[in-house]
GROMACS .gro file of C-alpha atoms in nm:
model
  272
    1MET     CA    1  -3.334  14.656  19.037
    2ARG     CA    2  -3.056  14.508  18.836
    3ILE     CA    3  -2.711  14.629  18.915
    4ASP     CA    4  -2.387  14.543  18.747
    5SER     CA    5  -2.131  14.553  19.026
    6HIS     CA    6  -1.816  14.563  18.812
    7LEU     CA    7  -1.779  14.777  18.493
    8HIS     CA    8  -1.500  14.970  18.351
    9LEU     CA    9  -1.481  15.284  18.146
   10TRP     CA   10  -1.154  15.425  18.027
   11SER     CA   11  -0.975  15.655  17.790
   12PRO     CA   12  -0.621  15.524  17.684
   13ALA     CA   13  -0.524  15.867  17.583
   14ARG     CA   14  -0.522  15.971  17.944
   15GLY     CA   15  -0.195  15.760  17.961
   16ASP     CA   16  -0.217  15.582  18.312
   17TYR     CA   17  -0.332  15.240  18.192
   18GLY     CA   18  -0.001  15.056  18.209
   19TRP     CA   19  -0.157  14.720  18.152
   20LEU     CA   20  -0.374  14.825  17.864
   21THR     CA   21  -0.129  14.759  17.572
   22PRO     CA   22  -0.200  14.843  17.217
   23ASP     CA   23  -0.212  14.473  17.120
   24LEU     CA   24  -0.537  14.421  17.317
   25PRO     CA   25  -0.861  14.483  17.125
   26ILE     CA   26  -0.995  14.669  17.434
   27CYS     CA   27  -0.727  14.934  17.411
   28ARG     CA   28  -0.960  15.188  17.281
   29GLU     CA   29  -1.203  15.454  17.421
   30ILE     CA   30  -1.477  15.302  17.634
   31THR     CA   31  -1.755  15.540  17.698
   32LEU     CA   32  -2.066  15.557  17.907
   33ASP     CA   33  -2.286  15.561  17.597
   34GLU     CA   34  -2.134  15.242  17.485
   35ALA     CA   35  -2.181  15.083  17.829
   36ARG     CA   36  -2.557  15.195  17.828
   37ARG     CA   37  -2.598  15.033  17.483
   38THR     CA   38  -2.430  14.718  17.606
   39ALA     CA   39  -2.587  14.666  17.947
   40THR     CA   40  -2.941  14.622  17.825
   41GLY     CA   41  -3.186  14.545  18.107
   42ILE     CA   42  -2.938  14.695  18.366
   43ASP     CA   43  -3.062  14.977  18.579
   44ALA     CA   44  -2.724  15.076  18.726
   45VAL     CA   45  -2.366  15.001  18.720
   46ILE     CA   46  -2.076  15.024  18.970
   47LEU     CA   47  -1.780  15.180  18.789
   48VAL     CA   48  -1.443  15.028  18.910
   49GLN     CA   49  -1.089  15.190  18.865
   50ALA     CA   50  -0.854  15.027  18.607
   51ALA     CA   51  -0.550  15.265  18.670
   52PRO     CA   52  -0.368  15.335  18.986
   53THR     CA   53  -0.404  15.701  18.994
   54GLU     CA   54  -0.644  15.950  19.161
   55ALA     CA   55  -0.664  16.115  18.820
   56GLU     CA   56  -0.862  15.813  18.688
   57THR     CA   57  -1.071  15.818  19.006
   58ARG     CA   58  -1.170  16.178  18.942
   59PHE     CA   59  -1.237  16.098  18.574
   60LEU     CA   60  -1.486  15.816  18.682
   61LEU     CA   61  -1.648  16.043  18.941
   62ASP     CA   62  -1.704  16.323  18.681
   63ILE     CA   63  -1.865  16.054  18.444
   64ALA     CA   64  -2.079  15.937  18.748
   65ALA     CA   65  -2.194  16.299  18.806
   66ARG     CA   66  -2.325  16.329  18.453
   67ALA     CA   67  -2.463  15.974  18.418
   68GLY     CA   68  -2.824  16.042  18.537
   69GLY     CA   69  -2.834  15.778  18.795
   70PHE     CA   70  -2.703  15.490  18.570
   71VAL     CA   71  -2.382  15.499  18.750
   72ARG     CA   72  -2.468  15.413  19.115
   73ALA     CA   73  -2.116  15.442  19.260
   74VAL     CA   74  -1.747  15.445  19.191
   75VAL     CA   75  -1.485  15.225  19.326
   76GLY     CA   76  -1.172  15.431  19.292
   77TRP     CA   77  -0.788  15.430  19.379
   78THR     CA   78  -0.543  15.628  19.609
   79ASP     CA   79  -0.210  15.543  19.735
   80LEU     CA   80  -0.289  15.374  20.062
   81ALA     CA   81   0.083  15.367  20.154
   82ALA     CA   82   0.117  15.751  20.131
   83ASP     CA   83   0.180  15.948  20.445
   84ASP     CA   84  -0.117  16.175  20.364
   85ALA     CA   85  -0.350  15.874  20.268
   86PRO     CA   86  -0.610  15.944  20.539
   87ALA     CA   87  -0.639  16.301  20.423
   88ARG     CA   88  -0.662  16.201  20.053
   89ILE     CA   89  -0.942  15.936  20.142
   90ALA     CA   90  -1.132  16.194  20.350
   91ALA     CA   91  -1.127  16.438  20.047
   92LEU     CA   92  -1.224  16.170  19.789
   93ALA     CA   93  -1.499  16.041  20.020
   94GLY     CA   94  -1.649  16.388  20.014
   95ASP     CA   95  -1.805  16.294  19.679
   96PRO     CA   96  -2.107  16.088  19.773
   97ARG     CA   97  -2.053  15.880  19.439
   98LEU     CA   98  -1.749  15.733  19.575
   99ALA     CA   99  -1.823  15.399  19.738
  100GLY     CA  100  -1.490  15.222  19.777
  101LEU     CA  101  -1.125  15.199  19.690
  102ARG     CA  102  -0.927  14.931  19.525
  103PRO     CA  103  -0.553  14.886  19.553
  104MET     CA  104  -0.442  14.656  19.267
  105LEU     CA  105  -0.296  14.405  19.503
  106GLN     CA  106  -0.253  14.135  19.217
  107ASP     CA  107   0.010  14.368  19.065
  108ILE     CA  108   0.204  14.425  19.387
  109ALA     CA  109   0.511  14.201  19.420
  110ASP     CA  110   0.476  14.148  19.800
  111PRO     CA  111   0.167  13.947  19.874
  112ASP     CA  112   0.174  14.086  20.222
  113TRP     CA  113   0.166  14.450  20.128
  114ILE     CA  114  -0.184  14.508  20.239
  115LEU     CA  115  -0.094  14.383  20.591
  116ARG     CA  116   0.210  14.626  20.633
  117PRO     CA  117   0.186  14.866  20.928
  118GLU     CA  118   0.203  15.171  20.710
  119ILE     CA  119  -0.113  15.080  20.545
  120GLU     CA  120  -0.302  15.071  20.867
  121PRO     CA  121  -0.392  15.452  20.878
  122ALA     CA  122  -0.547  15.445  20.536
  123LEU     CA  123  -0.756  15.145  20.605
  124ALA     CA  124  -0.887  15.313  20.933
  125ALA     CA  125  -0.955  15.615  20.732
  126MET     CA  126  -1.157  15.413  20.482
  127GLU     CA  127  -1.366  15.260  20.771
  128ARG     CA  128  -1.443  15.600  20.919
  129ALA     CA  129  -1.556  15.717  20.574
  130GLY     CA  130  -1.774  15.424  20.520
  131LEU     CA  131  -1.590  15.290  20.207
  132VAL     CA  132  -1.558  14.940  20.081
  133LEU     CA  133  -1.219  14.783  20.017
  134ASP     CA  134  -1.236  14.589  19.684
  135LEU     CA  135  -0.988  14.314  19.692
  136LEU     CA  136  -0.833  14.258  19.353
  137VAL     CA  137  -0.626  13.940  19.431
  138ARG     CA  138  -0.523  13.592  19.328
  139PRO     CA  139  -0.566  13.274  19.519
  140ALA     CA  140  -0.227  13.306  19.696
  141HIS     CA  141  -0.364  13.631  19.865
  142LEU     CA  142  -0.672  13.461  20.020
  143PRO     CA  143  -0.510  13.384  20.355
  144ARG     CA  144  -0.392  13.753  20.369
  145CYS     CA  145  -0.745  13.869  20.313
  146GLY     CA  146  -0.864  13.662  20.593
  147GLU     CA  147  -0.593  13.821  20.828
  148LEU     CA  148  -0.687  14.159  20.697
  149ALA     CA  149  -1.054  14.096  20.789
  150ARG     CA  150  -0.961  13.995  21.125
  151ARG     CA  151  -0.761  14.297  21.187
  152HIS     CA  152  -1.036  14.517  21.050
  153PRO     CA  153  -1.377  14.370  21.115
  154GLY     CA  154  -1.554  14.699  21.064
  155LEU     CA  155  -1.434  14.763  20.718
  156ALA     CA  156  -1.647  14.624  20.442
  157MET     CA  157  -1.460  14.414  20.190
  158VAL     CA  158  -1.552  14.261  19.860
  159LEU     CA  159  -1.334  13.992  19.680
  160ASP     CA  160  -1.321  14.074  19.310
  161HIS     CA  161  -1.367  13.787  19.059
  162ALA     CA  162  -1.365  13.528  19.318
  163ALA     CA  163  -1.002  13.572  19.355
  164LYS     CA  164  -0.920  13.480  18.997
  165PRO     CA  165  -0.895  13.102  19.021
  166ALA     CA  166  -0.674  12.924  18.778
  167ILE     CA  167  -0.959  12.777  18.582
  168ALA     CA  168  -0.750  12.703  18.265
  169GLU     CA  169  -0.507  12.507  18.470
  170HIS     CA  170  -0.791  12.318  18.651
  171GLY     CA  171  -0.686  12.481  18.976
  172HIS     CA  172  -1.001  12.426  19.162
  173ALA     CA  173  -0.908  12.225  19.479
  174ALA     CA  174  -0.656  12.454  19.656
  175TRP     CA  175  -0.856  12.760  19.558
  176ALA     CA  176  -1.182  12.614  19.687
  177GLU     CA  177  -1.041  12.518  20.025
  178ALA     CA  178  -0.894  12.874  20.080
  179LEU     CA  179  -1.216  13.040  19.953
  180ARG     CA  180  -1.438  12.832  20.188
  181ARG     CA  181  -1.212  12.908  20.472
  182LEU     CA  182  -1.223  13.281  20.399
  183ALA     CA  183  -1.602  13.274  20.371
  184ALA     CA  184  -1.641  13.093  20.695
  185ASP     CA  185  -1.415  13.306  20.889
  186THR     CA  186  -1.504  13.656  20.781
  187ALA     CA  187  -1.786  13.874  20.656
  188ILE     CA  188  -1.618  13.938  20.312
  189ALA     CA  189  -1.858  13.940  20.015
  190CYS     CA  190  -1.757  13.793  19.676
  191LYS     CA  191  -1.817  13.911  19.321
  192LEU     CA  192  -1.936  13.665  19.069
  193SER     CA  193  -1.739  13.822  18.787
  194GLY     CA  194  -1.419  13.778  18.586
  195LEU     CA  195  -1.439  13.401  18.559
  196ILE     CA  196  -1.462  13.337  18.191
  197THR     CA  197  -1.144  13.527  18.115
  198GLU     CA  198  -0.957  13.290  18.354
  199ALA     CA  199  -1.068  12.980  18.165
  200ALA     CA  200  -0.905  12.847  17.864
  201PRO     CA  201  -0.983  12.996  17.534
  202GLY     CA  202  -1.306  12.870  17.388
  203ALA     CA  203  -1.400  12.661  17.698
  204GLY     CA  204  -1.733  12.800  17.733
  205PHE     CA  205  -1.948  12.866  18.040
  206ASP     CA  206  -1.980  12.495  18.143
  207ALA     CA  207  -1.619  12.517  18.254
  208LEU     CA  208  -1.721  12.778  18.509
  209ALA     CA  209  -1.993  12.560  18.681
  210PRO     CA  210  -1.780  12.407  18.947
  211TYR     CA  211  -1.631  12.728  19.045
  212VAL     CA  212  -1.964  12.904  19.067
  213ARG     CA  213  -2.097  12.620  19.288
  214THR     CA  214  -1.799  12.665  19.512
  215VAL     CA  215  -1.873  13.053  19.537
  216PHE     CA  216  -2.230  12.983  19.620
  217ASP     CA  217  -2.157  12.701  19.871
  218ALA     CA  218  -1.902  12.929  20.051
  219PHE     CA  219  -2.066  13.274  20.051
  220GLY     CA  220  -2.437  13.213  20.024
  221ALA     CA  221  -2.664  13.434  19.795
  222ASP     CA  222  -2.668  13.714  20.049
  223ARG     CA  223  -2.282  13.769  19.994
  224ILE     CA  224  -2.252  13.739  19.639
  225LEU     CA  225  -2.266  14.015  19.371
  226TRP     CA  226  -2.297  13.961  18.984
  227GLY     CA  227  -2.063  14.178  18.792
  228SER     CA  228  -1.977  14.178  18.417
  229ASP     CA  229  -1.610  14.302  18.417
  230TRP     CA  230  -1.696  14.456  18.083
  231PRO     CA  231  -1.521  14.527  17.861
  232VAL     CA  232  -1.247  14.300  17.980
  233LEU     CA  233  -1.514  14.027  17.951
  234THR     CA  234  -1.527  14.082  17.563
  235LEU     CA  235  -1.190  13.909  17.542
  236ALA     CA  236  -1.377  13.583  17.605
  237ALA     CA  237  -1.739  13.639  17.584
  238SER     CA  238  -2.015  13.892  17.513
  239TYR     CA  239  -2.210  14.085  17.784
  240ASP     CA  240  -2.552  13.914  17.715
  241ALA     CA  241  -2.388  13.573  17.695
  242TRP     CA  242  -2.233  13.608  18.043
  243ARG     CA  243  -2.542  13.750  18.199
  244GLY     CA  244  -2.755  13.482  18.076
  245ALA     CA  245  -2.513  13.222  18.180
  246ALA     CA  246  -2.482  13.372  18.526
  247GLU     CA  247  -2.845  13.388  18.559
  248ALA     CA  248  -2.886  13.020  18.466
  249LEU     CA  249  -2.617  12.910  18.708
  250THR     CA  250  -2.754  13.120  18.986
  251GLY     CA  251  -3.098  12.990  18.927
  252VAL     CA  252  -2.973  12.626  18.961
  253MET     CA  253  -2.764  12.711  19.262
  254ALA     CA  254  -3.026  12.916  19.455
  255PRO     CA  255  -3.344  12.969  19.280
  256ASP     CA  256  -3.464  13.246  19.507
  257ALA     CA  257  -3.134  13.447  19.495
  258VAL     CA  258  -3.155  13.615  19.163
  259ASP     CA  259  -3.281  13.956  19.297
  260ALA     CA  260  -2.996  13.966  19.553
  261VAL     CA  261  -2.724  13.853  19.346
  262PHE     CA  262  -2.815  14.064  19.050
  263GLY     CA  263  -2.870  14.388  19.238
  264GLY     CA  264  -2.981  14.381  19.598
  265ASN     CA  265  -2.653  14.295  19.749
  266ALA     CA  266  -2.467  14.554  19.540
  267ALA     CA  267  -2.718  14.822  19.635
  268ARG     CA  268  -2.671  14.730  20.008
  269ILE     CA  269  -2.290  14.703  20.017
  270TYR     CA  270  -2.196  15.011  19.794
  271ARG     CA  271  -2.336  15.298  19.999
  272GLY     CA  272  -2.684  15.155  19.978
   0.00000   0.00000   0.00000
């Protein structure tokens, strides 16, 4: 089974995508039908939030309910710092299609926010509900992710976009060291996604090879999930081009790993 572990759908008219400005070519309606036409050869997708609102989470869950199995699960959002966060999490988790939550940590000024004491009840509630914590972070957050995993060993966590290394600035060394340490010290999994949009414009997929190698060396094929990050992906490449490049790179790194990376791991981790 082929699963895209990271795909977005949105409707700008809903008004809660603050980052999705009109100058971006992806600032338009992105529908399930378009995703089906684009993701040829993909059996199912994981929809991931793109707005920090429960309204968008409900919007995605409604799409999932009508998707006929094409949407395997949803990674949504709720305010983990709210006093009633545990109750909100329990209510959202009542929908079996909700598999995880994603605070948009890269947009929060305090890099230690996820470690604050007031977040602890929400994280405990996520663990009780069997939800995955998606970590939308940058390299500076990697040590914090390690501390978070040590505090919550029973909470499944997935690192989005390999923590967005600064590929355009050739920021490999420090990122790689922190990533390897995180992988060695925790059970966190990592998405092979979102890399081409961190590279310099026109750089091509060859620029990603050392970063992909580091991800495979650090996490091993049983903790890597391929994702498209579509339609953000289209700012730098097409869906088919990234999928083909990722399959080729995976085959070089771990020839027997394609089934796990391109579906098996996502099926296991996201309420498999």
